XYZ file of C-alpha atoms in Angstrom:
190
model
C -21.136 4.861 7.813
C -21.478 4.774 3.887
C -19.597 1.616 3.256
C -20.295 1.423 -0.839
C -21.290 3.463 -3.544
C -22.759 2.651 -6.622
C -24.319 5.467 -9.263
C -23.008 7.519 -12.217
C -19.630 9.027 -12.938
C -20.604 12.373 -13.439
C -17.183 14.642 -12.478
C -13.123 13.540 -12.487
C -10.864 16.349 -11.116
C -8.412 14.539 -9.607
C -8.056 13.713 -6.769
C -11.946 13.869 -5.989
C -14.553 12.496 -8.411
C -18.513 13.326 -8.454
C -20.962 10.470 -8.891
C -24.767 10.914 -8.837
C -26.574 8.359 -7.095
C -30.431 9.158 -7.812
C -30.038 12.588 -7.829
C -27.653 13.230 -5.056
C -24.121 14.013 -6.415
C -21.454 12.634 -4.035
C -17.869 14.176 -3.685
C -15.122 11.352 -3.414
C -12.097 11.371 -2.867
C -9.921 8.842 -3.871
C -6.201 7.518 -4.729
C -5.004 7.881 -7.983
C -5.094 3.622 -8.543
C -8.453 4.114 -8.023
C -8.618 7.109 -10.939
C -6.999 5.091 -13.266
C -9.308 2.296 -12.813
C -12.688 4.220 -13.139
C -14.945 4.459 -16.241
C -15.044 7.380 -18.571
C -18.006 9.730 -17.470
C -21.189 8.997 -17.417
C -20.954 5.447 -16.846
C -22.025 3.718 -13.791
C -19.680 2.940 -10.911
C -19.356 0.994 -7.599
C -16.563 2.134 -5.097
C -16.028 0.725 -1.932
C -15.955 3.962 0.286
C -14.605 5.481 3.858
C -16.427 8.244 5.524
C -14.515 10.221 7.494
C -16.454 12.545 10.290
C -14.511 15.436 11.471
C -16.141 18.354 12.941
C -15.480 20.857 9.969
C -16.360 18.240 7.643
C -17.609 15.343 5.962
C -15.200 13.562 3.490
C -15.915 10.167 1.495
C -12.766 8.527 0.405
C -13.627 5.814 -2.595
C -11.791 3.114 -3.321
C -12.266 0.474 -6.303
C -11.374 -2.355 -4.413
C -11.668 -3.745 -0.694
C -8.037 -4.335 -0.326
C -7.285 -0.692 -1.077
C -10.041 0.629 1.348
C -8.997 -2.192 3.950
C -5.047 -0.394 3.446
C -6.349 2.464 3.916
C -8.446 2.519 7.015
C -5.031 0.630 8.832
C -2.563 3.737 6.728
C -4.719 6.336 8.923
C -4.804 4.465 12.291
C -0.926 5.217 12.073
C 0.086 8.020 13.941
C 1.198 10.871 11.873
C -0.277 9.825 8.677
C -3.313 11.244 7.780
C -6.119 10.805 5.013
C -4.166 12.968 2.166
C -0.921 11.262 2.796
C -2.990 7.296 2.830
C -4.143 8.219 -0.185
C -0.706 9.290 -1.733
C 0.570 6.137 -0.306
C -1.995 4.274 -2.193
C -1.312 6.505 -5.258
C 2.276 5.534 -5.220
C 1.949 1.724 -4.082
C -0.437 -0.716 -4.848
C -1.900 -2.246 -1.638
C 0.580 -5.841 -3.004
C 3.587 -3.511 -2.881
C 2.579 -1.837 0.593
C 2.508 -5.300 2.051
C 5.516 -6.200 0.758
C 7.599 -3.596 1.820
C 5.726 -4.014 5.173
C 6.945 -7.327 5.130
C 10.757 -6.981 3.741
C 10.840 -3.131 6.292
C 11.813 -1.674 2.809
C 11.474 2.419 4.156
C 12.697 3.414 0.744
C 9.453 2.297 -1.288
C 7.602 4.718 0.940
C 10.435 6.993 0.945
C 10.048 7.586 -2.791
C 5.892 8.834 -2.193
C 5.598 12.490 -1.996
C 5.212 13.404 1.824
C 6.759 10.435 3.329
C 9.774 11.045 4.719
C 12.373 8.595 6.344
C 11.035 8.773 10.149
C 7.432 8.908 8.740
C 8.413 5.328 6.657
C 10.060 3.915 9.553
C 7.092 4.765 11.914
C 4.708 3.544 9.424
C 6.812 0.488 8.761
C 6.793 -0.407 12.358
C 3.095 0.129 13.548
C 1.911 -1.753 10.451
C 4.093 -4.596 10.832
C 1.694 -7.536 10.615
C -0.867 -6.037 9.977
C -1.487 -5.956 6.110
C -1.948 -9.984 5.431
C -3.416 -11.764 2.884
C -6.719 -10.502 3.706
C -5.900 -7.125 2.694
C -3.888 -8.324 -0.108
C -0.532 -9.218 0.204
C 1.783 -9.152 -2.009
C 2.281 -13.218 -4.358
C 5.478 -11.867 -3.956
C 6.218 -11.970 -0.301
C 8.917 -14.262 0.935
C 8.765 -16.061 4.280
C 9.958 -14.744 7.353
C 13.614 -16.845 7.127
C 14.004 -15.554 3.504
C 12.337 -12.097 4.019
C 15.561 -12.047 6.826
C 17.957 -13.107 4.661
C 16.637 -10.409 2.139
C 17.548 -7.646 4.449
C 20.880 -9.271 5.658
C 21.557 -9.067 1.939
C 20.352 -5.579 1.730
C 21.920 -4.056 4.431
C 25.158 -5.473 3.173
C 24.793 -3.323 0.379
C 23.489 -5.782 -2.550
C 21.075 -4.107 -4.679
C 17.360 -5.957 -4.638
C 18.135 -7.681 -7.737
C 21.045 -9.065 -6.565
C 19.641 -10.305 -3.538
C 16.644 -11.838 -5.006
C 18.474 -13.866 -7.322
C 20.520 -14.813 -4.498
C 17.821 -16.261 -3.122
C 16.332 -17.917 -5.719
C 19.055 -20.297 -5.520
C 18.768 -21.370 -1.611
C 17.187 -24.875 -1.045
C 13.747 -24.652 0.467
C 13.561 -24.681 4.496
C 16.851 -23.163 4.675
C 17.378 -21.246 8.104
C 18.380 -17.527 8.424
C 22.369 -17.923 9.209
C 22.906 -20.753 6.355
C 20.633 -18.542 3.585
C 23.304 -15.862 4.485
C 26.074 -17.751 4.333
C 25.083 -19.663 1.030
C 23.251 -16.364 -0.552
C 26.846 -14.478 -0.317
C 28.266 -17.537 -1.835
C 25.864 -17.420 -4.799
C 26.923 -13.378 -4.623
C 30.387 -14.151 -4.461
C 30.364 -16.217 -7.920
Protein backbone atom coordinates (compact mmCIF):
# COMPACT_ATOMS: atom_id res chain seq x y z
CA UNK A 1 0.00 0.00 0.00
CA UNK A 2 1.40 3.58 -0.87
CA UNK A 3 0.38 5.33 2.26
CA UNK A 4 2.18 8.98 1.40
CA UNK A 5 3.47 10.82 -1.32
CA UNK A 6 5.84 13.41 -1.44
CA UNK A 7 7.50 14.87 -4.96
CA UNK A 8 6.68 17.65 -7.47
CA UNK A 9 3.40 19.07 -8.67
CA UNK A 10 3.83 18.61 -12.13
CA UNK A 11 -0.09 18.33 -13.67
CA UNK A 12 -3.71 19.78 -12.11
CA UNK A 13 -6.74 18.66 -14.21
CA UNK A 14 -9.13 18.33 -11.81
CA UNK A 15 -10.08 15.95 -10.31
CA UNK A 16 -6.64 14.01 -10.76
CA UNK A 17 -3.27 15.73 -10.33
CA UNK A 18 0.33 14.41 -11.63
CA UNK A 19 3.29 14.61 -9.28
CA UNK A 20 6.79 13.32 -10.17
CA UNK A 21 8.50 11.62 -7.53
CA UNK A 22 12.19 10.97 -8.94
CA UNK A 23 11.18 10.47 -12.21
CA UNK A 24 8.06 8.48 -11.88
CA UNK A 25 4.95 10.68 -12.51
CA UNK A 26 2.04 9.52 -10.30
CA UNK A 27 -1.73 10.00 -11.26
CA UNK A 28 -3.87 11.10 -8.13
CA UNK A 29 -6.87 11.51 -7.64
CA UNK A 30 -8.19 13.58 -5.17
CA UNK A 31 -11.22 15.76 -3.63
CA UNK A 32 -11.54 19.10 -4.59
CA UNK A 33 -10.51 20.39 -0.62
CA UNK A 34 -7.57 18.79 -1.39
CA UNK A 35 -7.18 20.90 -4.98
CA UNK A 36 -7.71 23.95 -3.38
CA UNK A 37 -5.13 23.34 -0.86
CA UNK A 38 -2.21 22.26 -3.22
CA UNK A 39 0.72 24.43 -4.45
CA UNK A 40 0.89 26.03 -7.82
CA UNK A 41 2.95 23.66 -10.20
CA UNK A 42 6.08 22.78 -9.88
CA UNK A 43 6.37 22.98 -6.29
CA UNK A 44 6.88 20.13 -4.05
CA UNK A 45 4.04 18.29 -2.33
CA UNK A 46 3.20 15.66 0.36
CA UNK A 47 -0.33 13.96 0.19
CA UNK A 48 -1.42 11.43 2.35
CA UNK A 49 -2.69 8.77 -0.24
CA UNK A 50 -5.22 5.56 -0.71
CA UNK A 51 -4.46 2.94 -3.21
CA UNK A 52 -7.17 1.31 -4.42
CA UNK A 53 -6.53 -2.33 -6.25
CA UNK A 54 -9.22 -3.38 -8.52
CA UNK A 55 -8.63 -5.79 -11.20
CA UNK A 56 -8.92 -3.28 -14.22
CA UNK A 57 -6.97 -0.89 -12.35
CA UNK A 58 -4.79 0.84 -10.10
CA UNK A 59 -6.07 4.22 -8.66
CA UNK A 60 -4.22 6.50 -5.94
CA UNK A 61 -6.59 8.78 -4.22
CA UNK A 62 -4.46 11.83 -2.41
CA UNK A 63 -5.50 13.57 0.25
CA UNK A 64 -3.75 16.70 2.04
CA UNK A 65 -4.57 15.74 5.32
CA UNK A 66 -5.04 12.43 7.49
CA UNK A 67 -8.46 13.30 8.60
CA UNK A 68 -9.65 13.55 5.01
CA UNK A 69 -7.94 10.20 3.95
CA UNK A 70 -9.10 8.61 7.41
CA UNK A 71 -13.04 9.95 6.05
CA UNK A 72 -12.47 8.58 3.24
CA UNK A 73 -11.33 5.04 3.65
CA UNK A 74 -14.70 4.73 6.32
CA UNK A 75 -17.04 6.87 3.14
CA UNK A 76 -16.08 3.68 0.88
CA UNK A 77 -16.56 0.85 3.46
CA UNK A 78 -20.31 2.09 3.16
CA UNK A 79 -22.29 0.13 1.02
CA UNK A 80 -23.32 1.87 -2.07
CA UNK A 81 -20.86 4.60 -1.99
CA UNK A 82 -18.02 4.26 -3.95
CA UNK A 83 -14.54 6.07 -4.52
CA UNK A 84 -16.02 8.92 -7.02
CA UNK A 85 -18.94 9.63 -4.83
CA UNK A 86 -16.25 9.71 -1.25
CA UNK A 87 -14.52 12.01 -2.99
CA UNK A 88 -17.55 14.30 -3.96
CA UNK A 89 -18.55 13.94 -0.42
CA UNK A 90 -15.27 15.27 0.61
CA UNK A 91 -15.51 17.93 -2.17
CA UNK A 92 -18.72 19.16 -0.77
CA UNK A 93 -18.01 18.71 3.12
CA UNK A 94 -15.09 19.16 5.00
CA UNK A 95 -14.29 16.00 7.04
CA UNK A 96 -15.59 18.70 10.50
CA UNK A 97 -18.90 19.07 8.66
CA UNK A 98 -19.20 15.20 7.73
CA UNK A 99 -18.88 14.46 11.40
CA UNK A 100 -21.20 16.75 12.34
CA UNK A 101 -23.94 15.91 10.33
CA UNK A 102 -23.00 12.28 11.29
CA UNK A 103 -23.52 13.31 14.62
CA UNK A 104 -26.81 15.70 14.44
CA UNK A 105 -28.30 12.63 11.33
CA UNK A 106 -28.55 15.91 9.24
CA UNK A 107 -29.36 13.78 5.56
CA UNK A 108 -29.78 17.15 3.96
CA UNK A 109 -25.96 18.28 4.16
CA UNK A 110 -25.26 15.18 2.11
CA UNK A 111 -28.37 15.61 0.27
CA UNK A 112 -27.10 18.87 -1.22
CA UNK A 113 -23.57 16.82 -2.80
CA UNK A 114 -24.03 15.86 -6.32
CA UNK A 115 -24.87 12.01 -6.36
CA UNK A 116 -26.18 11.62 -2.95
CA UNK A 117 -29.52 11.13 -2.84
CA UNK A 118 -31.95 10.86 0.22
CA UNK A 119 -31.75 6.86 0.77
CA UNK A 120 -27.99 7.06 -0.13
CA UNK A 121 -27.69 9.97 2.96
CA UNK A 122 -29.76 8.03 5.20
CA UNK A 123 -27.75 4.76 4.56
CA UNK A 124 -24.60 6.59 4.86
CA UNK A 125 -25.84 8.42 7.92
CA UNK A 126 -26.62 5.22 9.61
CA UNK A 127 -23.55 2.89 8.92
CA UNK A 128 -21.24 5.77 9.86
CA UNK A 129 -22.88 6.61 12.96
CA UNK A 130 -20.00 6.63 15.45
CA UNK A 131 -17.69 6.17 13.54
CA UNK A 132 -16.08 9.58 12.48
CA UNK A 133 -14.70 10.83 16.15
CA UNK A 134 -12.30 13.09 17.09
CA UNK A 135 -9.64 11.08 15.65
CA UNK A 136 -10.77 11.65 12.26
CA UNK A 137 -11.69 15.10 13.02
CA UNK A 138 -14.78 16.00 14.37
CA UNK A 139 -16.38 18.75 14.08
CA UNK A 140 -15.45 21.86 17.51
CA UNK A 141 -18.83 22.20 16.70
CA UNK A 142 -20.50 19.03 17.74
CA UNK A 143 -22.95 19.13 20.58
CA UNK A 144 -23.38 16.29 23.07
CA UNK A 145 -25.58 13.54 22.67
CA UNK A 146 -28.58 15.25 25.10
CA UNK A 147 -28.21 18.51 23.06
CA UNK A 148 -27.42 16.88 19.64
CA UNK A 149 -31.23 15.23 20.64
CA UNK A 150 -32.71 18.18 21.46
CA UNK A 151 -31.29 19.63 18.10
CA UNK A 152 -33.29 17.23 16.09
CA UNK A 153 -36.46 17.42 18.35
CA UNK A 154 -36.14 21.06 17.37
CA UNK A 155 -35.59 20.24 13.81
CA UNK A 156 -38.09 17.91 13.17
CA UNK A 157 -40.54 20.33 14.64
CA UNK A 158 -39.85 22.43 11.87
CA UNK A 159 -37.36 25.23 13.40
CA UNK A 160 -34.82 26.17 10.99
CA UNK A 161 -30.98 25.35 12.32
CA UNK A 162 -30.55 28.80 13.36
CA UNK A 163 -33.36 28.85 15.33
CA UNK A 164 -32.62 25.82 17.05
CA UNK A 165 -29.10 26.57 17.82
CA UNK A 166 -29.83 29.67 19.46
CA UNK A 167 -32.34 27.83 21.29
CA UNK A 168 -29.90 25.99 22.67
CA UNK A 169 -27.48 28.28 23.47
CA UNK A 170 -29.66 29.36 26.16
CA UNK A 171 -30.24 25.82 28.07
CA UNK A 172 -28.25 25.47 31.38
CA UNK A 173 -25.45 22.97 31.09
CA UNK A 174 -26.35 19.15 32.04
CA UNK A 175 -29.79 19.70 31.02
CA UNK A 176 -31.57 16.30 30.04
CA UNK A 177 -33.30 15.61 26.65
CA UNK A 178 -37.21 16.17 27.71
CA UNK A 179 -36.42 19.52 29.84
CA UNK A 180 -33.93 21.01 26.78
CA UNK A 181 -37.20 20.48 24.74
CA UNK A 182 -39.42 21.82 26.87
CA UNK A 183 -37.24 24.96 27.82
CA UNK A 184 -35.70 25.26 24.04
CA UNK A 185 -39.51 25.78 22.73
CA UNK A 186 -39.87 28.20 25.50
CA UNK A 187 -36.82 30.22 24.40
CA UNK A 188 -38.63 29.62 20.67
CA UNK A 189 -41.80 30.67 21.88
CA UNK A 190 -40.46 34.28 23.07
Amino acid sequence: MIGRITGTLIEKLPPTICVDVNGLGYDIEVPMSTLYALPETGAKVTLHTHLAVREDAHILYGFATAAERGAFRELIKVSGIGARTALAVLSGLSVGDLAQAITLQESGRLTRVPGIGKKTAERLLLEMRGKLGADIGASAHAVPDSQADILNALLALGYSEKESQAALKTLPEGTGVSDGIRLALKALVR
